[in-house]
Amino acid sequence: MGTSIKMESQTMCTGCPGHCCKINAEVTAFDIARIAILEKMEIIDFVHASESSDEYGFKALGSKYSFILMHKNNACIFYNKKNGIGCSIEDSKPSVCLAYPFSITQGIPVLRDDVLCPPMNFKLADWEKMSKKIIEDYFWEWEQYLLIMDNWNSFSKGTEKPHEFLEHALWSIERRKSPFGQLHYHAHILFKKYF
């Protein structure tokens, strides 16, 4: 993989009133770990488990669930209309948000059906952010997360609590292969080198 997860501001989002920040953003264990570590936040302060409406989801409490970023005032809790780009966590932005207004289908960015972006913003699209490497990392993380969910769902009794799945998922992340893992690994090496 090798891509740094440090993100630059999305120029195509400048001036947008944050329409996409009002949708429910489903996040992976990779996204949750990035936000928790880089933003120094407790997980319970920014994400919650929600019953899943599609086939994706992990078994818990007798149903299927997914993790969704919390909302405040009808928008994502990280939405900040004062900063001009909307997102207050650009350096740890979840992959689903980073890729918006695209979704990934068979490794290719495809414009979503529910796009709320002003049409003029597509002319400003920051294609650098949708580079092949970013797409590969995003796709790889979702693929890995789906494998982790499949593994969980195969042995889960379905009565466990959502946080038990998250703990399993965080332990299952292959740290050296993911952008998140590389950050963690390099931080650990630097820590050992200087302290």
mmCIF file of C-alpha atoms in Angstrom:
data_model
loop_
_atom_site.group_PDB
_atom_site.id
_atom_site.type_symbol
_atom_site.label_atom_id
_atom_site.label_comp_id
_atom_site.label_asym_id
_atom_site.label_seq_id
_atom_site.Cartn_x
_atom_site.Cartn_y
_atom_site.Cartn_z
ATOM 1 C CA MET A 1 0.000 0.000 0.000
ATOM 2 C CA GLY A 2 2.313 2.791 1.168
ATOM 3 C CA THR A 3 -0.004 5.779 0.834
ATOM 4 C CA SER A 4 0.025 8.296 3.640
ATOM 5 C CA ILE A 5 -3.417 8.863 5.084
ATOM 6 C CA LYS A 6 -2.748 12.599 5.494
ATOM 7 C CA MET A 7 -5.345 14.332 3.380
ATOM 8 C CA GLU A 8 -5.303 17.773 1.825
ATOM 9 C CA SER A 9 -8.367 19.992 1.774
ATOM 10 C CA GLN A 10 -10.900 19.029 -0.843
ATOM 11 C CA THR A 11 -11.008 22.084 -3.094
ATOM 12 C CA MET A 12 -14.152 20.828 -4.787
ATOM 13 C CA CYS A 13 -15.927 21.177 -1.427
ATOM 14 C CA THR A 14 -15.031 24.836 -0.927
ATOM 15 C CA GLY A 15 -18.178 26.892 -0.645
ATOM 16 C CA CYS A 16 -20.488 23.880 -0.541
ATOM 17 C CA PRO A 17 -23.139 24.059 2.200
ATOM 18 C CA GLY A 18 -22.230 20.524 3.302
ATOM 19 C CA HIS A 19 -25.007 18.475 1.721
ATOM 20 C CA CYS A 20 -23.019 15.234 1.940
ATOM 21 C CA CYS A 21 -22.376 15.878 5.626
ATOM 22 C CA LYS A 22 -26.093 15.369 6.189
ATOM 23 C CA ILE A 23 -26.184 11.765 4.946
ATOM 24 C CA ASN A 24 -25.454 8.804 7.207
ATOM 25 C CA ALA A 25 -21.792 7.956 6.653
ATOM 26 C CA GLU A 26 -21.079 4.276 7.263
ATOM 27 C CA VAL A 27 -17.532 3.872 8.546
ATOM 28 C CA THR A 28 -15.155 0.942 8.913
ATOM 29 C CA ALA A 29 -12.933 -0.100 11.795
ATOM 30 C CA PHE A 30 -10.057 1.504 9.868
ATOM 31 C CA ASP A 31 -11.895 4.847 9.794
ATOM 32 C CA ILE A 32 -12.855 4.589 13.461
ATOM 33 C CA ALA A 33 -9.272 3.834 14.481
ATOM 34 C CA ARG A 34 -7.890 6.731 12.399
ATOM 35 C CA ILE A 35 -10.315 9.224 13.913
ATOM 36 C CA ALA A 36 -9.804 7.965 17.468
ATOM 37 C CA ILE A 37 -6.003 8.098 17.197
ATOM 38 C CA LEU A 38 -5.431 11.206 15.082
ATOM 39 C CA GLU A 39 -8.205 13.300 16.628
ATOM 40 C CA LYS A 40 -7.562 11.912 20.137
ATOM 41 C CA MET A 41 -11.240 11.106 20.634
ATOM 42 C CA GLU A 42 -13.164 8.415 22.451
ATOM 43 C CA ILE A 43 -15.002 6.182 19.985
ATOM 44 C CA ILE A 44 -18.324 6.601 21.803
ATOM 45 C CA ASP A 45 -18.093 10.358 21.172
ATOM 46 C CA PHE A 46 -18.299 10.156 17.364
ATOM 47 C CA VAL A 47 -19.744 6.843 16.172
ATOM 48 C CA HIS A 48 -22.759 4.694 16.969
ATOM 49 C CA ALA A 49 -24.070 1.316 15.858
ATOM 50 C CA SER A 50 -27.166 1.412 13.696
ATOM 51 C CA GLU A 51 -29.275 -1.437 12.340
ATOM 52 C CA SER A 52 -28.101 -2.152 8.812
ATOM 53 C CA SER A 53 -30.630 -1.839 6.006
ATOM 54 C CA ASP A 54 -28.669 -3.924 3.474
ATOM 55 C CA GLU A 55 -26.772 -7.204 3.355
ATOM 56 C CA TYR A 56 -23.628 -5.601 4.750
ATOM 57 C CA GLY A 57 -23.405 -5.533 8.465
ATOM 58 C CA PHE A 58 -22.152 -7.447 11.450
ATOM 59 C CA LYS A 59 -24.295 -9.631 13.688
ATOM 60 C CA ALA A 60 -25.127 -8.166 17.071
ATOM 61 C CA LEU A 61 -28.095 -8.132 19.413
ATOM 62 C CA GLY A 62 -30.137 -10.386 17.115
ATOM 63 C CA SER A 63 -29.816 -8.174 14.023
ATOM 64 C CA LYS A 64 -27.237 -6.778 11.589
ATOM 65 C CA TYR A 65 -25.524 -3.491 12.353
ATOM 66 C CA SER A 66 -23.093 -1.005 10.867
ATOM 67 C CA PHE A 67 -21.195 1.920 12.367
ATOM 68 C CA ILE A 68 -22.401 5.407 11.462
ATOM 69 C CA LEU A 69 -20.844 8.786 12.267
ATOM 70 C CA MET A 70 -22.978 10.644 14.806
ATOM 71 C CA HIS A 71 -25.014 13.680 13.837
ATOM 72 C CA LYS A 72 -25.584 16.958 15.631
ATOM 73 C CA ASN A 73 -27.972 19.631 14.335
ATOM 74 C CA ASN A 74 -28.923 17.399 11.352
ATOM 75 C CA ALA A 75 -25.323 17.042 10.128
ATOM 76 C CA CYS A 76 -22.225 14.980 10.859
ATOM 77 C CA ILE A 77 -20.657 16.008 14.155
ATOM 78 C CA PHE A 78 -17.459 16.848 12.271
ATOM 79 C CA TYR A 79 -19.208 19.285 9.929
ATOM 80 C CA ASN A 80 -17.916 22.836 10.378
ATOM 81 C CA LYS A 81 -19.439 25.372 8.017
ATOM 82 C CA LYS A 82 -17.091 28.074 9.322
ATOM 83 C CA ASN A 83 -13.876 26.537 7.982
ATOM 84 C CA GLY A 84 -14.881 26.845 4.303
ATOM 85 C CA ILE A 85 -14.484 23.153 3.465
ATOM 86 C CA GLY A 86 -17.044 21.670 5.825
ATOM 87 C CA CYS A 87 -15.030 18.873 7.415
ATOM 88 C CA SER A 88 -13.170 19.535 10.638
ATOM 89 C CA ILE A 89 -11.207 16.259 10.464
ATOM 90 C CA GLU A 90 -9.531 16.475 7.043
ATOM 91 C CA ASP A 91 -6.455 14.570 8.289
ATOM 92 C CA SER A 92 -8.535 11.595 9.433
ATOM 93 C CA LYS A 93 -11.526 11.879 7.105
ATOM 94 C CA PRO A 94 -13.283 8.506 6.628
ATOM 95 C CA SER A 95 -12.754 6.840 3.271
ATOM 96 C CA VAL A 96 -16.449 7.026 2.363
ATOM 97 C CA CYS A 97 -16.364 10.804 2.884
ATOM 98 C CA LEU A 98 -13.062 11.205 1.078
ATOM 99 C CA ALA A 99 -14.442 9.444 -1.977
ATOM 100 C CA TYR A 100 -17.751 11.371 -2.057
ATOM 101 C CA PRO A 101 -19.430 12.103 -4.521
ATOM 102 C CA PHE A 102 -18.097 8.809 -5.819
ATOM 103 C CA SER A 103 -18.543 5.290 -4.592
ATOM 104 C CA ILE A 104 -16.219 2.471 -5.510
ATOM 105 C CA THR A 105 -17.583 -0.227 -7.799
ATOM 106 C CA GLN A 106 -15.148 -2.979 -8.758
ATOM 107 C CA GLY A 107 -12.249 -0.674 -7.888
ATOM 108 C CA ILE A 108 -13.467 2.145 -10.147
ATOM 109 C CA PRO A 109 -14.844 5.499 -8.923
ATOM 110 C CA VAL A 110 -18.483 5.853 -9.996
ATOM 111 C CA LEU A 111 -20.623 8.942 -9.444
ATOM 112 C CA ARG A 112 -23.246 8.142 -6.803
ATOM 113 C CA ASP A 113 -26.965 8.248 -7.592
ATOM 114 C CA ASP A 114 -27.735 10.383 -4.527
ATOM 115 C CA VAL A 115 -25.202 13.165 -5.156
ATOM 116 C CA LEU A 116 -26.114 16.469 -3.561
ATOM 117 C CA CYS A 117 -23.078 18.456 -4.710
ATOM 118 C CA PRO A 118 -23.771 21.671 -6.610
ATOM 119 C CA PRO A 119 -23.111 20.902 -10.333
ATOM 120 C CA MET A 120 -20.488 23.670 -10.564
ATOM 121 C CA ASN A 121 -18.366 21.836 -7.999
ATOM 122 C CA PHE A 122 -17.780 18.908 -10.361
ATOM 123 C CA LYS A 123 -15.677 21.290 -12.469
ATOM 124 C CA LEU A 124 -13.519 21.888 -9.409
ATOM 125 C CA ALA A 125 -13.231 18.178 -8.629
ATOM 126 C CA ASP A 126 -9.988 17.400 -6.896
ATOM 127 C CA TRP A 127 -9.030 14.398 -9.021
ATOM 128 C CA GLU A 128 -5.743 14.125 -7.117
ATOM 129 C CA LYS A 129 -7.787 12.898 -4.170
ATOM 130 C CA MET A 130 -9.290 10.211 -6.367
ATOM 131 C CA SER A 131 -5.890 9.075 -7.589
ATOM 132 C CA LYS A 132 -5.294 5.409 -8.283
ATOM 133 C CA LYS A 133 -3.432 4.959 -4.980
ATOM 134 C CA ILE A 134 -6.210 6.539 -2.895
ATOM 135 C CA ILE A 135 -8.781 4.372 -4.677
ATOM 136 C CA GLU A 136 -6.672 1.273 -4.067
ATOM 137 C CA ASP A 137 -6.340 2.065 -0.360
ATOM 138 C CA TYR A 138 -10.061 2.826 0.002
ATOM 139 C CA PHE A 139 -11.064 -0.312 -1.870
ATOM 140 C CA TRP A 140 -8.541 -2.428 0.044
ATOM 141 C CA GLU A 141 -9.823 -1.204 3.418
ATOM 142 C CA TRP A 142 -13.456 -1.927 2.532
ATOM 143 C CA GLU A 143 -12.509 -5.344 1.169
ATOM 144 C CA GLN A 144 -10.630 -6.160 4.370
ATOM 145 C CA TYR A 145 -13.458 -4.835 6.528
ATOM 146 C CA LEU A 146 -15.976 -7.022 4.673
ATOM 147 C CA LEU A 147 -13.725 -10.049 5.268
ATOM 148 C CA ILE A 148 -13.530 -9.178 8.969
ATOM 149 C CA MET A 149 -17.346 -8.901 9.079
ATOM 150 C CA ASP A 150 -17.772 -12.219 7.237
ATOM 151 C CA ASN A 151 -15.406 -13.893 9.694
ATOM 152 C CA TRP A 152 -17.296 -12.414 12.657
ATOM 153 C CA ASN A 153 -20.683 -13.343 11.227
ATOM 154 C CA SER A 154 -19.565 -16.954 10.659
ATOM 155 C CA PHE A 155 -18.783 -17.556 14.353
ATOM 156 C CA SER A 156 -20.954 -14.959 16.077
ATOM 157 C CA LYS A 157 -23.978 -16.117 18.032
ATOM 158 C CA GLY A 158 -25.641 -12.849 17.036
ATOM 159 C CA THR A 159 -26.211 -11.901 20.662
ATOM 160 C CA GLU A 160 -22.963 -9.998 21.146
ATOM 161 C CA LYS A 161 -22.960 -6.224 21.537
ATOM 162 C CA PRO A 162 -21.710 -3.939 18.729
ATOM 163 C CA HIS A 163 -18.635 -2.892 20.703
ATOM 164 C CA GLU A 164 -17.560 -6.543 20.858
ATOM 165 C CA PHE A 165 -17.513 -6.675 17.048
ATOM 166 C CA LEU A 166 -15.523 -3.429 16.917
ATOM 167 C CA GLU A 167 -12.973 -4.822 19.346
ATOM 168 C CA HIS A 168 -12.678 -7.945 17.168
ATOM 169 C CA ALA A 169 -12.344 -5.795 14.022
ATOM 170 C CA LEU A 170 -9.659 -3.551 15.509
ATOM 171 C CA TRP A 171 -7.623 -6.588 16.531
ATOM 172 C CA SER A 172 -8.095 -8.073 13.049
ATOM 173 C CA ILE A 173 -6.707 -5.129 11.084
ATOM 174 C CA GLU A 174 -3.519 -6.120 9.272
ATOM 175 C CA ARG A 175 -1.541 -3.133 10.450
ATOM 176 C CA ARG A 176 1.455 -3.305 8.144
ATOM 177 C CA LYS A 177 -0.670 -3.590 5.003
ATOM 178 C CA SER A 178 -3.144 -0.763 5.569
ATOM 179 C CA PRO A 179 -2.525 2.996 5.429
ATOM 180 C CA PHE A 180 -3.748 3.188 9.047
ATOM 181 C CA GLY A 181 -1.455 0.372 10.051
ATOM 182 C CA GLN A 182 1.526 1.966 8.370
ATOM 183 C CA LEU A 183 0.889 5.181 10.273
ATOM 184 C CA HIS A 184 0.716 3.212 13.522
ATOM 185 C CA TYR A 185 3.839 1.221 12.628
ATOM 186 C CA HIS A 186 5.872 4.306 11.644
ATOM 187 C CA ALA A 187 4.754 6.201 14.755
ATOM 188 C CA HIS A 188 5.880 3.237 16.870
ATOM 189 C CA ILE A 189 9.298 3.166 15.108
ATOM 190 C CA LEU A 190 9.739 6.936 15.567
ATOM 191 C CA PHE A 191 8.748 6.657 19.202
ATOM 192 C CA LYS A 192 11.370 3.950 19.772
ATOM 193 C CA LYS A 193 13.999 5.916 17.837
ATOM 194 C CA TYR A 194 13.620 9.197 19.736
ATOM 195 C CA PHE A 195 12.528 8.124 23.201
#
